[in-house]
Short mmCIF file of C-alpha atoms and ligand atoms in Angstrom, two decimals:
data_model
loop_
_atom_site.label_atom_id
_atom_site.label_comp_id
_atom_site.label_asym_id
_atom_site.label_seq_id
_atom_site.Cartn_x
_atom_site.Cartn_y
_atom_site.Cartn_z
CA MET L 20 26.19 -7.97 -7.46
CA THR L 21 26.51 -10.36 -4.25
CA THR L 22 28.19 -9.08 -1.33
CA ILE L 23 29.63 -11.33 1.53
CA SER L 24 27.10 -10.25 3.46
CA GLY L 25 23.88 -10.38 1.27
CA ASP L 26 24.05 -6.58 1.63
CA ARG L 27 24.51 -3.71 -0.53
CA CYS L 28 25.91 -1.21 1.71
CA LEU L 29 21.85 -0.70 3.76
CA ASP L 30 19.95 -2.31 1.08
CA HIS L 31 19.90 -5.61 3.51
CA GLU L 32 18.48 -8.78 3.09
CA GLU L 33 16.80 -9.86 6.57
CA PRO L 34 15.65 -13.78 7.42
CA LEU L 35 12.40 -14.84 9.11
CA ILE L 36 12.94 -14.17 12.78
CA PHE L 37 12.35 -18.32 13.09
CA GLU L 38 15.69 -18.40 11.04
CA ILE L 39 17.57 -16.45 12.86
CA GLY L 40 16.31 -18.05 16.15
CA ARG L 41 17.54 -20.64 17.80
CA ASP L 42 16.23 -23.78 19.94
CA GLY L 43 17.26 -23.09 23.84
CA LYS L 44 18.18 -19.51 23.65
CA CYS L 45 16.85 -16.60 25.65
CA GLY L 46 15.89 -12.88 26.33
CA VAL L 47 14.45 -12.59 29.66
CA ASP L 48 15.44 -14.36 32.82
CA PHE L 49 12.77 -16.39 34.23
CA PRO L 50 12.70 -16.99 38.20
CA GLN L 51 13.67 -21.28 38.00
CA VAL L 52 9.85 -22.33 39.40
CA THR L 53 9.52 -25.02 41.90
CA VAL L 54 5.40 -25.87 41.58
CA GLY L 55 5.37 -29.49 41.60
CA ASP L 56 3.67 -31.36 38.85
CA THR L 57 0.47 -31.97 41.15
CA HIS L 58 -0.36 -28.26 41.63
CA LEU L 59 0.18 -28.08 37.25
CA ALA L 60 -2.64 -30.60 36.76
CA GLY L 61 -1.20 -32.26 34.29
CA LEU L 62 -0.22 -29.14 32.58
CA ARG L 63 2.53 -29.02 32.21
CA ARG L 64 4.38 -28.86 28.68
CA LYS L 65 5.40 -32.09 27.13
CA GLY L 66 7.05 -30.37 23.98
CA LYS L 67 8.57 -27.89 22.82
CA ILE L 68 6.25 -24.94 21.59
CA GLY L 69 8.49 -23.45 19.04
CA LEU L 70 9.73 -20.15 19.58
CA PRO L 71 12.58 -18.62 18.00
CA GLY L 72 15.20 -18.25 20.85
CA LEU L 73 17.32 -14.76 20.49
CA SER L 74 18.91 -12.02 23.34
CA GLU L 75 16.84 -9.18 23.46
CA PRO L 76 19.45 -7.09 21.01
CA GLU L 77 19.02 -9.44 18.14
CA VAL L 78 15.25 -9.10 18.24
CA VAL L 79 15.50 -5.23 18.55
CA ARG L 80 17.68 -5.68 15.38
CA HIS L 81 15.77 -7.53 13.41
CA TYR L 82 12.76 -5.38 13.47
CA VAL L 83 14.33 -2.08 13.08
CA ARG L 84 16.12 -3.85 9.96
CA LEU L 85 12.55 -4.36 8.52
CA SER L 86 11.20 -1.87 9.53
CA ARG L 87 14.38 -0.27 7.60
CA MET L 88 12.47 -1.97 3.98
CA ASN L 89 9.14 -0.87 4.71
CA TYR L 90 7.62 2.91 3.08
CA ALA L 91 7.16 5.65 5.17
CA ILE L 92 5.56 8.98 5.68
CA ASP L 93 8.28 9.56 7.93
CA ALA L 94 10.58 8.20 4.81
CA GLY L 95 9.65 10.47 2.03
CA LEU L 96 7.08 11.85 -0.52
CA TYR L 97 4.00 9.28 -0.22
CA PRO L 98 2.18 10.14 -3.22
CA LEU L 99 -0.38 7.23 -3.15
CA GLY L 100 -3.72 9.11 -4.18
CA SER L 101 -6.74 8.54 -2.34
CA CYS L 102 -5.07 7.50 0.87
CA THR L 103 -3.91 11.31 2.01
CA MET L 104 -0.71 9.10 3.46
CA LYS L 105 -0.44 13.23 5.39
CA HIS L 106 2.05 13.59 8.11
CA ASN L 107 1.14 12.78 11.44
CA PRO L 108 1.37 14.88 14.06
CA ARG L 109 4.31 14.49 16.93
CA LEU L 110 1.70 16.30 19.39
CA ASN L 111 -1.29 13.35 17.98
CA GLU L 112 0.87 10.95 19.23
CA LYS L 113 1.49 12.28 22.91
CA LEU L 114 -1.86 12.99 23.80
CA ALA L 115 -2.59 9.32 22.94
CA ARG L 116 -0.58 8.18 25.19
CA LEU L 117 -1.62 9.67 27.98
CA PRO L 118 -2.84 7.27 30.53
CA GLY L 119 -6.00 8.52 31.31
CA PHE L 120 -6.52 7.39 27.38
CA ALA L 121 -4.05 4.68 26.78
CA ASP L 122 -5.01 2.51 29.49
CA LEU L 123 -8.82 2.49 29.87
CA HIS L 124 -10.31 -0.45 29.45
CA PRO L 125 -12.95 -1.06 27.47
CA LEU L 126 -15.21 -2.42 30.30
CA SER L 127 -14.29 0.42 32.60
CA PRO L 128 -17.27 1.72 34.77
CA MET L 129 -19.25 4.57 32.85
CA SER L 130 -18.15 7.08 36.03
CA ALA L 131 -14.78 6.21 35.55
CA ALA L 132 -14.77 7.32 31.35
CA GLN L 133 -16.34 10.10 31.68
CA GLY L 134 -13.00 12.00 30.20
CA ALA L 135 -12.47 9.56 27.13
CA LEU L 136 -16.64 9.83 26.61
CA ALA L 137 -16.67 14.29 26.95
CA LEU L 138 -13.69 13.57 24.39
CA MET L 139 -16.61 11.70 21.88
CA ARG L 140 -18.78 14.28 22.48
CA GLU L 141 -15.99 17.06 21.48
CA LEU L 142 -15.62 14.90 18.57
CA ALA L 143 -18.65 14.58 17.62
CA HIS L 144 -19.51 18.19 17.39
CA TRP L 145 -16.40 19.45 15.83
CA LEU L 146 -17.92 16.33 12.79
CA THR L 147 -21.35 17.79 13.35
CA THR L 148 -20.10 21.27 12.81
CA LEU L 149 -17.75 20.46 9.94
CA THR L 150 -20.01 18.88 7.78
CA GLY L 151 -23.32 20.77 8.53
CA MET L 152 -25.21 18.18 9.58
CA PRO L 153 -27.25 16.96 12.82
CA ALA L 154 -26.08 13.77 13.99
CA VAL L 155 -22.53 11.19 14.08
CA THR L 156 -22.32 7.89 14.90
CA LEU L 157 -18.26 7.48 15.86
CA THR L 158 -18.25 3.20 15.99
CA PRO L 159 -17.29 2.45 12.56
CA LYS L 160 -13.84 1.30 12.33
CA ALA L 161 -12.63 2.18 8.66
CA GLY L 162 -13.91 3.70 5.83
CA ALA L 163 -15.53 0.42 4.54
CA HIS L 164 -16.81 0.24 8.13
CA GLY L 165 -18.58 2.99 7.74
CA GLU L 166 -20.21 2.64 4.17
CA LEU L 167 -21.64 -0.12 5.33
CA CYS L 168 -23.44 1.54 8.09
CA GLY L 169 -24.73 4.23 6.79
CA ILE L 170 -26.34 1.72 4.63
CA LEU L 171 -27.32 -0.91 6.69
CA THR L 172 -28.67 3.08 8.33
CA ILE L 173 -30.28 3.19 5.01
CA ARG L 174 -32.34 -0.21 5.08
CA ALA L 175 -33.50 0.23 8.31
CA ALA L 176 -34.91 3.96 7.25
CA ILE L 177 -36.67 2.26 3.69
CA GLU L 178 -37.80 -0.92 6.02
CA ALA L 179 -39.49 1.52 8.82
CA ARG L 180 -41.44 3.54 5.57
CA GLY L 181 -42.61 0.46 4.38
CA GLU L 182 -41.19 -0.10 1.18
CA LYS L 183 -38.63 -2.02 -0.67
CA ARG L 184 -36.47 -0.95 -2.33
CA THR L 185 -33.05 -2.82 -3.93
CA ARG L 186 -31.12 -1.14 -5.35
CA VAL L 187 -28.30 1.26 -5.48
CA LEU L 188 -26.53 3.21 -7.71
CA ILE L 189 -23.24 3.97 -8.27
CA PRO L 190 -21.04 6.55 -10.38
CA GLU L 191 -17.81 4.12 -12.27
CA SER L 192 -15.84 6.02 -10.85
CA ALA L 193 -16.17 4.48 -7.43
CA HIS L 194 -14.13 3.68 -4.87
CA GLY L 195 -14.54 -0.33 -5.00
CA THR L 196 -15.62 -0.21 -1.50
CA ASN L 197 -18.64 1.73 -2.45
CA PRO L 198 -20.69 -1.45 -4.65
CA ALA L 199 -18.80 -4.48 -2.04
CA SER L 200 -20.61 -2.22 1.15
CA ALA L 201 -23.88 -1.78 -1.27
CA ALA L 202 -23.73 -5.71 -2.24
CA PHE L 203 -22.66 -6.79 1.54
CA ALA L 204 -25.91 -5.34 3.08
CA GLY L 205 -28.31 -7.14 0.39
CA PHE L 206 -28.18 -4.73 -2.51
CA THR L 207 -27.84 -4.85 -6.26
CA VAL L 208 -26.01 -2.48 -7.98
CA ASP L 209 -26.82 -0.09 -10.89
CA GLU L 210 -24.02 1.67 -12.59
CA ILE L 211 -23.78 4.71 -13.57
CA LYS L 212 -21.76 6.33 -16.73
CA ALA L 213 -19.46 9.60 -16.43
CA THR L 214 -19.08 11.94 -19.31
CA PRO L 215 -16.46 12.58 -21.18
CA GLU L 216 -15.35 15.22 -18.29
CA GLY L 217 -15.14 12.97 -15.98
CA ARG L 218 -18.21 13.42 -13.47
CA VAL L 219 -21.75 11.64 -13.00
CA ASP L 220 -23.13 11.56 -15.81
CA LEU L 221 -27.73 13.63 -15.26
CA ASP L 222 -29.00 11.64 -17.99
CA SER L 223 -27.34 8.51 -16.98
CA LEU L 224 -28.79 9.07 -13.36
CA LYS L 225 -31.96 9.94 -14.36
CA SER L 226 -32.88 6.76 -16.42
CA LYS L 227 -31.96 4.82 -13.41
CA LEU L 228 -34.02 6.21 -11.08
CA GLY L 229 -36.81 4.70 -9.52
CA PRO L 230 -38.93 3.70 -7.04
CA ASP L 231 -36.96 0.47 -5.82
CA VAL L 232 -33.58 2.92 -5.89
CA ALA L 233 -32.77 2.89 -1.63
CA ALA L 234 -29.24 5.06 -2.41
CA PHE L 235 -27.09 7.19 -5.01
CA MET L 236 -23.26 6.59 -3.28
CA LEU L 237 -21.09 9.70 -5.04
CA THR L 238 -17.48 10.37 -4.14
CA ASN L 239 -16.96 14.18 -3.64
CA PRO L 240 -14.93 15.50 -5.00
CA ASN L 241 -14.93 11.76 -6.66
CA THR L 242 -12.05 9.55 -7.87
CA CYS L 243 -10.30 11.51 -10.59
CA GLY L 244 -9.94 14.12 -8.34
CA LEU L 245 -12.85 16.06 -8.79
CA PHE L 246 -15.28 18.36 -7.43
CA GLU L 247 -19.05 17.17 -8.75
CA ARG L 248 -20.80 20.51 -10.55
CA ASP L 249 -24.01 19.42 -10.65
CA ILE L 250 -23.81 17.51 -6.53
CA CYS L 251 -26.76 19.53 -6.02
CA GLU L 252 -29.00 18.66 -8.69
CA ILE L 253 -28.13 15.05 -7.92
CA ALA L 254 -29.38 15.69 -4.55
CA ARG L 255 -32.67 17.04 -6.16
CA LEU L 256 -33.69 13.96 -8.69
CA VAL L 257 -32.25 11.57 -5.82
CA HIS L 258 -34.31 12.66 -3.05
CA ALA L 259 -37.63 13.15 -5.48
CA ALA L 260 -37.04 9.22 -5.56
CA GLY L 261 -37.37 8.82 -3.02
CA ALA L 262 -33.46 7.49 -2.62
CA TYR L 263 -31.11 8.42 -0.01
CA PHE L 264 -27.96 10.09 -1.07
CA TYR L 265 -25.11 8.40 0.22
CA CYS L 266 -21.36 10.26 -0.52
CA ASP L 267 -18.00 8.66 0.47
CA GLY L 268 -16.22 11.41 2.77
CA ALA L 269 -13.01 9.51 3.49
CA ASN L 270 -11.14 12.38 1.05
CA PHE L 271 -13.04 15.50 3.02
CA ASN L 272 -9.69 16.66 3.20
CA ALA L 273 -10.02 18.34 -0.15
CA ILE L 274 -13.41 20.27 0.72
CA ALA L 275 -13.16 20.33 4.60
CA GLY L 276 -13.80 24.12 6.04
CA ARG L 277 -14.89 24.60 2.72
CA VAL L 278 -17.87 23.01 1.54
CA LYS L 279 -20.39 21.54 4.66
CA PRO L 280 -21.85 18.35 2.64
CA GLY L 281 -25.33 19.40 4.90
CA ASP L 282 -25.78 22.47 2.67
CA LEU L 283 -25.48 19.51 -0.43
CA GLY L 284 -27.88 17.59 0.53
CA VAL L 285 -26.31 14.69 1.30
CA ASP L 286 -28.49 11.99 4.03
CA ALA L 287 -25.09 9.82 5.10
CA MET L 288 -21.82 10.43 4.55
CA HIS L 289 -18.33 8.59 6.31
CA ILE L 290 -14.99 10.50 7.67
CA ASN L 291 -12.15 8.40 7.63
CA LEU L 292 -10.60 9.63 10.78
CA HIS L 293 -7.32 8.17 9.54
CA LYS L 294 -7.36 10.39 5.90
CA THR L 295 -8.28 13.71 6.51
CA PHE L 296 -7.74 14.47 10.09
CA SER L 297 -4.11 12.38 9.98
CA THR L 298 -3.30 9.62 12.62
CA PRO L 299 -1.35 7.15 11.58
CA HIS L 300 -2.80 4.48 8.65
CA GLY L 301 -1.69 1.93 6.13
CA GLY L 302 -0.83 -1.81 6.61
CA GLY L 303 -4.49 -2.50 7.30
CA GLY L 304 -5.15 0.00 10.46
CA PRO L 305 -5.76 0.87 12.89
CA GLY L 306 -8.87 3.54 11.17
CA ALA L 307 -11.93 5.79 12.13
CA GLY L 308 -14.65 5.47 10.04
CA PRO L 309 -17.45 7.52 11.68
CA VAL L 310 -20.90 8.27 9.86
CA VAL L 311 -22.82 11.74 9.83
CA LEU L 312 -26.60 10.98 9.45
CA SER L 313 -29.55 13.43 8.18
CA ALA L 314 -31.79 14.11 10.36
CA ARG L 315 -33.92 11.79 8.02
CA LEU L 316 -31.67 9.03 9.35
CA ALA L 317 -30.52 10.11 12.50
CA PRO L 318 -33.01 8.07 14.41
CA PHE L 319 -31.42 4.37 13.11
CA ALA L 320 -28.53 5.03 13.97
CA PRO L 321 -26.10 2.09 15.52
CA LEU L 322 -25.98 1.59 19.47
CA PRO L 323 -24.47 2.17 20.92
CA LEU L 324 -25.78 5.86 21.83
CA LEU L 325 -23.81 8.71 23.61
CA VAL L 326 -26.42 10.68 25.75
CA LEU L 327 -25.69 13.64 27.65
CA GLU L 328 -27.33 13.40 30.90
CA LYS L 329 -28.00 15.73 34.13
CA ASP L 330 -23.85 15.89 35.17
CA SER L 331 -22.83 12.88 33.46
CA ILE L 332 -22.42 11.40 29.56
CA ARG L 333 -23.78 7.95 28.73
CA LEU L 334 -23.39 4.93 26.08
CA ILE L 335 -27.00 3.30 25.71
CA GLU L 336 -25.82 -0.38 24.86
CA THR L 337 -29.44 -1.47 24.37
CA LYS L 338 -32.27 -0.77 22.35
CA THR L 339 -34.88 -0.63 24.98
CA ASP L 340 -32.58 1.72 26.91
CA ALA L 341 -32.79 3.94 23.40
CA PRO L 342 -33.99 7.12 24.19
CA GLU L 343 -37.85 8.13 22.56
CA GLY L 344 -37.71 8.24 18.99
CA ALA L 345 -34.50 6.55 18.41
CA LYS L 346 -34.49 3.11 16.12
CA PRO L 347 -31.11 1.58 15.93
CA PHE L 348 -30.43 -0.54 13.41
CA GLY L 349 -28.20 -3.35 15.89
CA ARG L 350 -24.29 -2.17 15.96
CA MET L 351 -21.22 -2.21 14.06
CA ALA L 352 -18.34 -3.09 16.50
CA ALA L 353 -18.58 -5.04 20.04
CA PHE L 354 -17.57 -1.45 21.70
CA HIS L 355 -17.88 2.29 20.76
CA GLY L 356 -15.13 2.91 17.92
CA GLN L 357 -10.85 3.59 18.01
CA THR L 358 -10.46 5.70 21.24
CA GLY L 359 -6.91 5.73 20.36
CA MET L 360 -7.95 7.07 16.44
CA PHE L 361 -10.98 10.11 18.37
CA VAL L 362 -7.97 11.52 20.41
CA ARG L 363 -5.53 11.89 17.37
CA ALA L 364 -8.18 13.66 15.67
CA LEU L 365 -9.43 15.18 17.86
CA SER L 366 -5.63 16.72 18.76
CA TYR L 367 -5.25 17.55 15.23
CA MET L 368 -8.56 19.79 15.11
CA LEU L 369 -8.10 20.94 17.84
CA SER L 370 -4.70 22.46 16.94
CA HIS L 371 -5.06 23.98 13.97
CA GLY L 372 -9.13 25.35 14.53
CA GLY L 373 -11.50 25.67 11.59
CA ASP L 374 -8.80 28.00 9.83
CA GLY L 375 -6.71 25.24 10.24
CA ILE L 376 -8.53 23.07 8.56
CA ARG L 377 -9.53 24.95 5.78
CA GLN L 378 -6.23 25.56 5.30
CA ALA L 379 -4.99 22.44 5.34
CA SER L 380 -7.78 21.49 2.14
CA GLU L 381 -6.96 24.52 0.53
CA ASP L 382 -3.42 23.70 0.73
CA ALA L 383 -3.39 19.96 -0.39
CA VAL L 384 -5.87 20.86 -3.18
CA LEU L 385 -3.11 23.82 -4.40
CA SER L 386 -0.02 21.36 -3.91
CA ALA L 387 -2.33 19.00 -6.07
CA ASN L 388 -2.84 20.90 -8.57
CA TYR L 389 1.09 22.43 -8.63
CA VAL L 390 1.83 18.26 -9.66
CA LEU L 391 -0.02 18.38 -12.40
CA ALA L 392 0.32 21.34 -13.84
CA SER L 393 4.53 20.97 -13.33
CA LEU L 394 3.88 17.49 -14.97
CA LYS L 395 1.77 17.86 -17.67
CA ASP L 396 3.70 19.11 -20.74
CA VAL L 397 5.09 15.49 -21.09
CA MET L 398 2.72 13.46 -19.09
CA SER L 399 -1.09 13.31 -20.24
CA ALA L 400 -3.86 14.83 -18.26
CA PRO L 401 -7.35 12.76 -19.19
CA PHE L 402 -9.62 16.03 -17.75
CA ALA L 403 -8.94 19.31 -18.51
CA GLY L 404 -9.25 21.79 -15.58
CA PRO L 405 -8.03 22.23 -12.50
CA CYS L 406 -7.99 19.12 -10.18
CA MET L 407 -8.97 18.31 -6.31
CA HIS L 408 -6.72 16.78 -4.13
CA GLU L 409 -5.35 14.92 -6.73
CA ALA L 410 -3.36 15.19 -9.95
CA LEU L 411 -4.87 12.35 -12.79
CA PHE L 412 -2.37 11.26 -15.60
CA ASP L 413 -3.37 8.45 -17.92
CA ASP L 414 -1.27 6.52 -20.16
CA THR L 415 -1.71 8.29 -23.28
CA TRP L 416 1.45 9.40 -22.84
CA LEU L 417 2.38 6.34 -22.41
CA HIS L 418 1.64 4.81 -25.99
CA ASN L 419 4.49 3.75 -27.95
CA THR L 420 7.66 3.36 -25.49
CA GLY L 421 7.75 0.38 -24.20
CA VAL L 422 7.47 1.48 -20.91
CA THR L 423 3.76 1.33 -18.66
CA THR L 424 2.17 2.66 -16.31
CA LEU L 425 4.06 -0.14 -13.88
CA ASP L 426 6.84 -0.57 -15.14
CA PHE L 427 7.16 3.60 -14.26
CA ALA L 428 5.50 3.01 -11.33
CA LYS L 429 8.22 1.06 -9.86
CA ALA L 430 10.71 3.06 -11.69
CA MET L 431 10.20 5.53 -8.67
CA ILE L 432 11.07 3.29 -6.12
CA ASP L 433 14.09 3.28 -7.31
CA GLU L 434 14.08 7.01 -6.93
CA GLY L 435 13.29 5.87 -3.20
CA TYR L 436 9.41 7.26 -3.61
CA HIS L 437 6.54 5.10 -2.96
CA PRO L 438 4.60 4.82 -5.87
CA MET L 439 0.93 6.63 -7.26
CA THR L 440 -1.39 4.52 -6.90
CA MET L 441 -2.36 2.90 -10.29
CA TYR L 442 -4.45 1.73 -12.78
CA PHE L 443 -7.67 3.82 -10.37
CA PRO L 444 -9.99 5.33 -10.65
CA LEU L 445 -10.24 2.63 -13.50
CA VAL L 446 -12.47 4.72 -15.70
CA VAL L 447 -9.14 6.10 -17.24
CA HIS L 448 -6.37 3.69 -18.93
CA GLY L 449 -3.50 3.54 -17.32
CA ALA L 450 -4.55 5.81 -14.31
CA MET L 451 -1.87 7.60 -12.11
CA LEU L 452 -3.47 9.09 -9.71
CA ILE L 453 -0.99 11.53 -7.21
CA GLU L 454 -2.08 12.93 -3.37
CA PRO L 455 0.67 15.59 -2.95
CA THR L 456 -1.33 16.24 0.45
CA GLU L 457 -0.45 19.17 2.18
CA SER L 458 2.49 18.23 4.34
CA GLU L 459 4.63 19.00 1.40
CA SER L 460 6.53 21.89 1.42
CA LYS L 461 7.74 23.39 -2.52
CA GLU L 462 11.00 22.50 -2.02
CA SER L 463 9.98 18.35 -1.58
CA LEU L 464 6.96 18.87 -4.21
CA ASP L 465 9.67 20.20 -6.95
CA ARG L 466 12.10 18.10 -6.24
CA PHE L 467 9.28 15.15 -6.58
CA ILE L 468 8.05 16.78 -9.43
CA HIS L 469 12.26 17.03 -11.28
CA VAL L 470 11.97 13.21 -10.04
CA LEU L 471 9.25 12.21 -11.81
CA HIS L 472 10.12 15.56 -15.24
CA THR L 473 13.25 13.48 -15.99
CA MET L 474 11.70 10.18 -15.72
CA ALA L 475 9.48 10.62 -18.00
CA GLU L 476 11.73 12.58 -20.62
CA GLU L 477 13.48 9.79 -20.18
CA VAL L 478 10.80 7.72 -21.98
CA LYS L 479 10.18 9.83 -24.30
CA ALA L 480 13.88 9.72 -25.56
CA GLY L 481 14.02 6.22 -25.79
CA LYS L 482 15.99 5.74 -23.03
CA THR L 483 13.72 2.72 -21.16
CA ALA L 484 16.38 -0.27 -19.74
CA ARG L 485 16.10 1.09 -15.91
CA PHE L 486 12.10 0.41 -16.26
CA ASP L 487 12.47 -3.27 -17.82
CA GLY L 488 12.07 -4.89 -14.83
CA ALA L 489 11.99 -2.27 -12.26
CA PRO L 490 12.51 -1.83 -8.84
CA HIS L 491 16.13 -2.69 -9.43
CA LEU L 492 17.95 -1.05 -6.31
CA ALA L 493 14.97 -1.96 -3.53
CA PRO L 494 15.33 -4.94 -1.29
CA ARG L 495 13.36 -7.04 -3.95
CA ARG L 496 12.60 -7.14 -7.15
CA ARG L 497 9.19 -6.92 -8.82
CA LEU L 498 6.88 -9.05 -7.72
CA ASP L 499 4.26 -11.42 -8.92
CA GLU L 500 1.52 -9.41 -7.68
CA THR L 501 -0.93 -12.03 -8.57
CA ALA L 502 0.45 -15.10 -7.60
CA ALA L 503 0.55 -12.72 -4.57
CA SER L 504 -2.79 -12.82 -4.39
CA ARG L 505 -3.64 -16.32 -6.22
CA LYS L 506 -1.09 -18.30 -3.97
CA PRO L 507 -0.43 -16.74 -0.67
CA VAL L 508 2.23 -18.15 1.14
CA LEU L 509 1.48 -17.80 4.66
CA LYS L 510 2.88 -20.25 6.79
CA TRP L 511 6.12 -20.68 7.32
CA LYS L 512 7.76 -23.71 6.52
CA ALA L 513 11.56 -24.96 8.55
CA PRO L 514 13.88 -24.42 5.24
CA ASP L 515 15.24 -28.14 4.29
CA LEU L 516 18.72 -26.52 5.10
CA LYS L 517 18.97 -25.93 8.73
CA GLN L 518 16.84 -29.49 9.76
CA ALA L 519 19.81 -31.08 7.73
CA ALA L 520 22.23 -29.13 9.79
CA GLU L 521 20.70 -29.93 12.52
C1 LIG Y 615 -9.93 4.97 1.35
C2 LIG Y 615 -11.00 5.35 0.76
C3 LIG Y 615 -12.24 4.10 1.64
C4 LIG Y 615 -12.30 3.61 2.00
O1 LIG Y 615 -11.76 3.72 3.91
P1 LIG Y 615 -10.82 2.66 4.24
O2 LIG Y 615 -10.74 2.89 5.45
O3 LIG Y 615 -9.47 1.56 3.85
O4 LIG Y 615 -11.83 1.15 4.53
C5 LIG Y 615 -13.32 4.44 0.41
N1 LIG Y 615 -13.42 4.35 -0.64
C6 LIG Y 615 -12.54 6.12 -0.61
C7 LIG Y 615 -13.03 7.06 -1.65
C8 LIG Y 615 -11.27 6.22 -0.55
O5 LIG Y 615 -10.43 6.93 -0.37
#
């Protein structure tokens, strides 16, 4: 149905700002400038710079309308697996906006930044305590950046031992960033098989370990939402081969307060502050991926180093200033990391306390198991038994229905839900990975389960029209995702129509 405005109730159309802007219009009143040409030294503008002209209310409406075409955790349950889209407490936002943090310039003298540095020390203390690891580097700006940092630390430690190790072992269920980080650091990647129950195959690991293996990278809980029960034996095998044990801790929220990775023999692990410890994320940032390190790797942590001197805290910025025994491999970022995320994460930790963090992990696991148990009768779960923080389904139940994982997930949009993670992990056919997090009330979970259960029943009853080409009620229909990534349109061009009218 088309309407006069192109809108359908609140499901509106919104052109680009360049298409609604007009020449000569301006939302701000600038004072008349009386500087003569001689003062401008030939810098006077020669032509139009092509900025859209709009009044202030037009600008406000444009961005508010655009924001309403978006989905956010503040708009509804956001079940994207492995992404931990949890509630971001407003208290964190309030603290991050304190001018002492928000207005602090990264080049401020250290004497003027003692509060921010003390906050970083406090955050480091929480991270090392929660993980049972002796050291942490805070600079990495995302999970993948943390992986690279951890792998470069391992590379430095191996070089310091005078060894040459070229391979990194990674289970086939791993997040794509793991092999990417290892390859980026110059290692070749060797895949470790999964057992039929979705965990690391110890025989496959044993057969691949050798004197040329630098590290084994494991996600725990793994991307099938399962805890790797053999993790202590895995650590023992990896260490016996002279390699380091890297753990992808992006999803620490499933075990924080319950398990200390340091007790499991982990040598390096990044923690996504933007997942486990809230802080808004998605859309590419910002994030923070601190890396905790074992005593064997700690000396190789990158610059800057945060040290407590007599009565002040200092960031050590160069190798020559590094304390005795420290052999930093280099640095990961120009400055010290994402202060805004540090404030939010510490605010989350302090307001929850250790017991509250454990409770959050337990509730996240409980929510996921509630979803798994409630949908198991209509959808198919590839692995038996309870899950950790995410519920995984495959597409066996869709066979011969004419409906695919993609159709089912896209139809969720018509019901006002963001789709779950699809087709990941790769080891599960047509995977649907649901991570409800601890944010949801039982009523909210029940509503979500009711919608998915009813949709699944419709599929089974052959009522599949709504899945064909879904979503039908969103501002856009099914997009061509392949063309979007292969032939991205990154530059706006004025439509011919508008030019013709002028
Ligand atoms: C999110 C995630 C990452 C990557 O984190 P980014 O902050 O997006 O770079 C890595 N591994 C796992 C298991 C993840 O869930």
